[in-house]
Coordinates of C-alpha atoms in Angstrom, one line a residue:
X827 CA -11.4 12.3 0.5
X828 CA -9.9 12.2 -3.1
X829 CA -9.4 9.8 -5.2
X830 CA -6.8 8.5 -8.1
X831 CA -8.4 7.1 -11.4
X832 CA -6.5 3.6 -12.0
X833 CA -5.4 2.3 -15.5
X834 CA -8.9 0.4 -15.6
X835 CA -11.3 3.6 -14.5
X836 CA -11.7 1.7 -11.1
X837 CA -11.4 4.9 -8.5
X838 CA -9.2 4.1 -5.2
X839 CA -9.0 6.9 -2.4
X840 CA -5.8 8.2 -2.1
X841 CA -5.5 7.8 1.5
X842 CA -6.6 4.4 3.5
X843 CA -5.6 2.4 6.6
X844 CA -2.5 -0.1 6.5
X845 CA -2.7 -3.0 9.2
X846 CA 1.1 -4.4 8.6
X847 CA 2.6 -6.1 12.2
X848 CA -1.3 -5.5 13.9
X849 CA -2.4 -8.4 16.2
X850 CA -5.5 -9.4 15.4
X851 CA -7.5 -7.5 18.7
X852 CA -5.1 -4.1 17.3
X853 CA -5.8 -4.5 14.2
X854 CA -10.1 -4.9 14.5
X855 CA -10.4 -2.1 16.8
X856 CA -8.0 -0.1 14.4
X857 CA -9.7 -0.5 10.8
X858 CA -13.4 0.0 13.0
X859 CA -12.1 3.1 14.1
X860 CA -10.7 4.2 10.9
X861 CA -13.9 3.1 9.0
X862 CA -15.7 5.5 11.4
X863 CA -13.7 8.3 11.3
X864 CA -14.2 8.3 7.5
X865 CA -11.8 6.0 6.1
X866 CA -12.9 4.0 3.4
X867 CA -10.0 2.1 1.9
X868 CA -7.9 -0.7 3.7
X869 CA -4.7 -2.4 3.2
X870 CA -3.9 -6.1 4.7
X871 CA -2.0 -8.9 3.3
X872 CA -1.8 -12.6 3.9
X873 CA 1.3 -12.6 5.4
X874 CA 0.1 -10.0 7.8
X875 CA -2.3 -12.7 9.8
X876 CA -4.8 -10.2 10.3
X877 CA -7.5 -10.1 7.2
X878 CA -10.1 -12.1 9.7
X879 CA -9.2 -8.7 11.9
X880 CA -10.3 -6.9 8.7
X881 CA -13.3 -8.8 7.9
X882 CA -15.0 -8.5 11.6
X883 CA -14.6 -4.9 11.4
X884 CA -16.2 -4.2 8.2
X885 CA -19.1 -6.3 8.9
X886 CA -19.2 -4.2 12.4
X887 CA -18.9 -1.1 10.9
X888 CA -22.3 -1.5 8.9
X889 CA -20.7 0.8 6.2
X890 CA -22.2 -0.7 2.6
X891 CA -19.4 -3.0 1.0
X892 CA -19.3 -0.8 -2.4
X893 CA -18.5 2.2 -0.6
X894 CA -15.1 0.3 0.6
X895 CA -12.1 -0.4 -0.7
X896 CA -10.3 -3.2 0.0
X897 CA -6.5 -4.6 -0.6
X898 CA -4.8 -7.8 0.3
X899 CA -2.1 -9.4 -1.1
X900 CA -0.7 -12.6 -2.2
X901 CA 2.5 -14.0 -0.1
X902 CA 5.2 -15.4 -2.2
X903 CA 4.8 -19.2 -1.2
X904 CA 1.9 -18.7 -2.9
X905 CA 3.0 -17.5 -6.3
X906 CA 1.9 -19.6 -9.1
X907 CA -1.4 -20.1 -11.1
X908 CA -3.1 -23.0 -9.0
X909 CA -1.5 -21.7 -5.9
X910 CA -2.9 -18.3 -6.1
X911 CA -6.3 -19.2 -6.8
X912 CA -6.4 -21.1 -3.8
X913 CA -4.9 -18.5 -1.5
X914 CA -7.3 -15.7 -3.2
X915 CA -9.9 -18.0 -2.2
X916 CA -8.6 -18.2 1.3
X917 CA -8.2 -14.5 1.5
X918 CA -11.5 -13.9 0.7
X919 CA -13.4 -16.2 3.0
X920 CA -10.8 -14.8 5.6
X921 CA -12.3 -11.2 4.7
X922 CA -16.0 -12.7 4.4
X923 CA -16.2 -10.6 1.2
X924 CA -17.4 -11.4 -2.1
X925 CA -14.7 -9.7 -4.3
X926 CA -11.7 -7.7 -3.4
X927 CA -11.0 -4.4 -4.6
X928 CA -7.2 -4.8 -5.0
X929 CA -5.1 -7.8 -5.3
X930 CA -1.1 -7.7 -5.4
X931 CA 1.6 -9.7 -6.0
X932 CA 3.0 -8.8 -2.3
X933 CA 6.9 -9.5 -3.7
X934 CA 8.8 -10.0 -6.8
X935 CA 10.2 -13.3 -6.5
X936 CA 8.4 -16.9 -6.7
X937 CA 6.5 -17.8 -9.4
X938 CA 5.0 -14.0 -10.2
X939 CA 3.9 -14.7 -14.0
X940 CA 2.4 -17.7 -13.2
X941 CA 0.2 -15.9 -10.4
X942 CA -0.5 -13.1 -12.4
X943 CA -2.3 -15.7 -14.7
X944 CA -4.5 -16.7 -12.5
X945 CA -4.9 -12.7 -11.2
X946 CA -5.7 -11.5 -14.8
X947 CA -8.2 -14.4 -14.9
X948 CA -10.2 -13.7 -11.9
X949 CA -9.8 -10.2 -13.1
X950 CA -11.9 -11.2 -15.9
X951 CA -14.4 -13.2 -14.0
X952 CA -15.3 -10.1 -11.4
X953 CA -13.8 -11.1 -8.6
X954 CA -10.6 -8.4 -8.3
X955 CA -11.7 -4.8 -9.5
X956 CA -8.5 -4.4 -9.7
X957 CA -4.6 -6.4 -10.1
X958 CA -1.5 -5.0 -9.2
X959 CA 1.8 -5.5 -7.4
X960 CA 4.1 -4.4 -4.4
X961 CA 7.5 -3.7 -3.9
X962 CA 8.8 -4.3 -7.8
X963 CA 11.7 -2.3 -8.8
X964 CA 11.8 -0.8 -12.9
X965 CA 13.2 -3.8 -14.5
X966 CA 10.3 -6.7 -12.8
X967 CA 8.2 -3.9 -13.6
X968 CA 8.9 -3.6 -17.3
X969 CA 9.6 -7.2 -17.4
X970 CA 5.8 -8.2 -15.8
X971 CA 4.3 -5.4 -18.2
X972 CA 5.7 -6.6 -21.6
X973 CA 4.9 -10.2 -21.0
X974 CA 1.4 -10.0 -19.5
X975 CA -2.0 -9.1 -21.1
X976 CA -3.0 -6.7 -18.1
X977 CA -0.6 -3.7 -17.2
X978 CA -0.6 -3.8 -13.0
X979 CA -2.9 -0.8 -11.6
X980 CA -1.0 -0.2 -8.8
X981 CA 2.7 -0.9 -7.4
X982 CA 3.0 -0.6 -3.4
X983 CA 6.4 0.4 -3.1
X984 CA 8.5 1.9 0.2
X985 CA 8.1 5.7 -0.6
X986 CA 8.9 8.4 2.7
X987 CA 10.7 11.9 2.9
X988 CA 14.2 9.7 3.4
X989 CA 13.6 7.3 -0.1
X990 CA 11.7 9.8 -2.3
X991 CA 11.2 7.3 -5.4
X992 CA 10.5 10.5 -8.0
X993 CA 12.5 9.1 -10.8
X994 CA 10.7 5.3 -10.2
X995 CA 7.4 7.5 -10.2
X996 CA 7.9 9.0 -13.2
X997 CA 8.8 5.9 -15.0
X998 CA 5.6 4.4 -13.3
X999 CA 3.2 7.4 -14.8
X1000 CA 5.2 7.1 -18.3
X1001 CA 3.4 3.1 -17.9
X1002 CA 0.0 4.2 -16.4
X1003 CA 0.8 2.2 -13.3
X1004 CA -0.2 3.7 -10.4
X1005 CA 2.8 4.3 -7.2
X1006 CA 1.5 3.7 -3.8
X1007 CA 3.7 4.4 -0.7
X1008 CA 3.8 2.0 2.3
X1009 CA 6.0 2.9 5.2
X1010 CA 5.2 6.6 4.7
X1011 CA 7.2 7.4 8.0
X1012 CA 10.1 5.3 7.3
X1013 CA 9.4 2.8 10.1
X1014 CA 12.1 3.9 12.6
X1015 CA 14.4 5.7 10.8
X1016 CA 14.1 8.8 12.8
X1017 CA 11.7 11.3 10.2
X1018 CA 8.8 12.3 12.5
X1019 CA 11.6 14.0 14.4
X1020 CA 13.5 15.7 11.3
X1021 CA 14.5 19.3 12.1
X1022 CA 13.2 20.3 8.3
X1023 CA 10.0 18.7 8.9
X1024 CA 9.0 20.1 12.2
X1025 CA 9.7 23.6 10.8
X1026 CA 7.4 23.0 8.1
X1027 CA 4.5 21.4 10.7
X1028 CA 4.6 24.3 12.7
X1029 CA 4.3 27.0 9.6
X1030 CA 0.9 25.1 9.1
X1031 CA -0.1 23.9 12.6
X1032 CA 0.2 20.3 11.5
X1033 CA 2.0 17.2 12.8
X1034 CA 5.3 16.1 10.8
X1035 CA 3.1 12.9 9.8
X1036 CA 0.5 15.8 8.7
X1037 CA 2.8 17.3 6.6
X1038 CA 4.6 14.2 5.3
X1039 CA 0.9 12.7 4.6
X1040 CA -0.1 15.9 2.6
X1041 CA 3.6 15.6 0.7
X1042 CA 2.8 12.1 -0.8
X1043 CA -0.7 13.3 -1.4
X1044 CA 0.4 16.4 -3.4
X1045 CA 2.6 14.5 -5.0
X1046 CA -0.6 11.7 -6.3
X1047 CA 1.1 9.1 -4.0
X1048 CA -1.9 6.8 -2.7
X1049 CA -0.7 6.2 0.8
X1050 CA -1.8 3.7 3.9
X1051 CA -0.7 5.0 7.3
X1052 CA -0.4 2.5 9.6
X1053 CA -2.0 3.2 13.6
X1054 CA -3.1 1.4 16.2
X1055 CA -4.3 4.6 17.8
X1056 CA -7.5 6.5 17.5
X1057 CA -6.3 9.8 17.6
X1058 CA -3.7 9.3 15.1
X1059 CA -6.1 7.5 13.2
X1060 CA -8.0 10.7 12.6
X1061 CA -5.2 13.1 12.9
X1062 CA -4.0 11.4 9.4
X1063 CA -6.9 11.4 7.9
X1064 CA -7.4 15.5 8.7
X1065 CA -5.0 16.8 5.6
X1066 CA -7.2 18.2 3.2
X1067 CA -7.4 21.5 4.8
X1068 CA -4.0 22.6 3.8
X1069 CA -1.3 22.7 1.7
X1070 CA 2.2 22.9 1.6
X1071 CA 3.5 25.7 -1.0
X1072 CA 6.2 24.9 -3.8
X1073 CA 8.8 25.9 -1.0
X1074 CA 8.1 23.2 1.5
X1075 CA 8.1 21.1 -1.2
X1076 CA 11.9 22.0 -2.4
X1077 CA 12.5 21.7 1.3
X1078 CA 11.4 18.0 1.7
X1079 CA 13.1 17.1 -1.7
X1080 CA 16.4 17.7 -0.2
X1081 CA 15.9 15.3 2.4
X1082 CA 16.3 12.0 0.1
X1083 CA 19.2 9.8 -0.2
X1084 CA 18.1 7.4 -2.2
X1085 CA 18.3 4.8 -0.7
X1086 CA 16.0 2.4 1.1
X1087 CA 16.6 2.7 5.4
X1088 CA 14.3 -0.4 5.7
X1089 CA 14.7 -3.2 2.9
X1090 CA 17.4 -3.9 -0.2
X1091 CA 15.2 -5.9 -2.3
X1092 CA 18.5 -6.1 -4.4
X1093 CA 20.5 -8.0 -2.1
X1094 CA 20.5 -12.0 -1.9
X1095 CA 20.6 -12.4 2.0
X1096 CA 17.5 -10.1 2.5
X1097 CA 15.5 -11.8 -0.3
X1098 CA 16.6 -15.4 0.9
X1099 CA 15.2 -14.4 4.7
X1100 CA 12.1 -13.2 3.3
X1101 CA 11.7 -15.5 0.7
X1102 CA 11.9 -18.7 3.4
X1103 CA 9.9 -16.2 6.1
X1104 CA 7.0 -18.9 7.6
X1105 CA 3.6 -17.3 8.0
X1106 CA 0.1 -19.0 9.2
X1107 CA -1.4 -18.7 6.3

């Protein structure tokens, strides 16, 4: 497994396990199998209902806690100083963990400065190795950077074959933020079965989710597949015994449009839906 260096010197594999829409039963058989098939960094969320899931598998695992790495995230009803301590709290307890690897703001609306307070400050204390944020476009990017005290280490963005991001990446390296991809397969937008991509899997002897993994990886993408099957489990994991050449790369770069297949963060009836989405947490 490789890992990425974040803006802190905290070192995050590059490639972990994401739990999103998992019941609970899915989701602890899923992160025990991925645990034992060598994974060592998972994603969950407060809003995904599962991070109790994610706590009974690591403790079933037996794997030592510093050699994991884990993520949650903070759900926007929850944005604000008080409110976030509380929920961090809950998160944890839910994980029966002592600190968290990872903590991000899971969307840019709500109070978000106001939580990042309180994220900076159990920063400081030890509790989060590391603070970052998910799904934050340039301008809440820049805007969060120039008006906090700690730069986010990460941003979890939607980043596939179909919504490249290279431009947003670029910008994001310029800052010493670090991009990570969720949704790596587009959800169902139709790339595992892309003509282009097929061609390329078969030059290798690879799977199109092979080949896409290996693309975000070559690009320093940190990425989470998402599977509630074994096999896949530890067919994604199995990527770091090739690599696709410049061409294959050109190849796949032709294949963006730009835009997002799954979720306009831009447009006001999305972001009131999600903003008013009801969760158990």
């Amino acid at each position: 497994m490789r890992n990425v260096k974040l803006n802190n010197g905290v070192e995050m594999p590059i490639l972990g396990l994401g739990v999103y829409l998992m019941s609970e039963q899915e989701c602890e058989q899923s992160v025990h199998d991925a645990i034992m098939a060598g994974y060592r960094s998972i994603d969950t969320a407060a809003a995904y209902e599962n991070e109790e899931a994610v706590g009974r598998a690591i403790k079933k695992s037996g794997v030592p806690r510093e050699e994991l790495f884990i993520t949650t995230k903070l759900w926007i009803k929850d944005a604000g100083y008080e409110s976030t301590k509380q929920a961090f709290e809950k998160s944890l307890k839910k994980l029966q963990l002592d600190y968290l690897d990872l903590y991000l703001i899971h969307q840019p609306f709500g109070d978000i400065f106001g939580a990042w307070r309180a994220m900076e400050e159990l920063h400081k204390e030890g509790k989060i190795r590391a603070i970052g944020v998910s799904n934050f476009y340039p301008d809440r990017l820049m805007d969060l950077i120039l008006h906090s005290e700690v730069t986010p280490a990460i941003n979890q963005i939607e980043t596939h074959p179909y919504f490249q991001r290279a431009d947003y990446q670029q910008f994001m390296q310029e800052h010493n933020v670090q991009i990570e991809s969720w949704s790596p397969f587009a959800q169902d937008a139709g790339v595992l079965n892309n003509e282009l991509l097929k061609e390329i899997a078969v030059k290798h002897n690879k799977s199109v989710a092979q080949v896409i993994l290996r693309w975000l990886v070559q690009r320093n993408v940190v990425v989470i597949p998402k599977s509630k099957s074994k096999e896949r489990i530890i067919e994604n994991i199995n990527i770091f015994d090739f690599e696709l050449t410049t061409e294959d790369m050109d190849v796949i770069a032709t294949l963006d449009t730009g835009q997002s297949p799954i979720f306009n963060h831009h447009d006001p009836i999305s972001v009131k839906v999600i903003c008013e989405a009801k969760f158990n947490i």
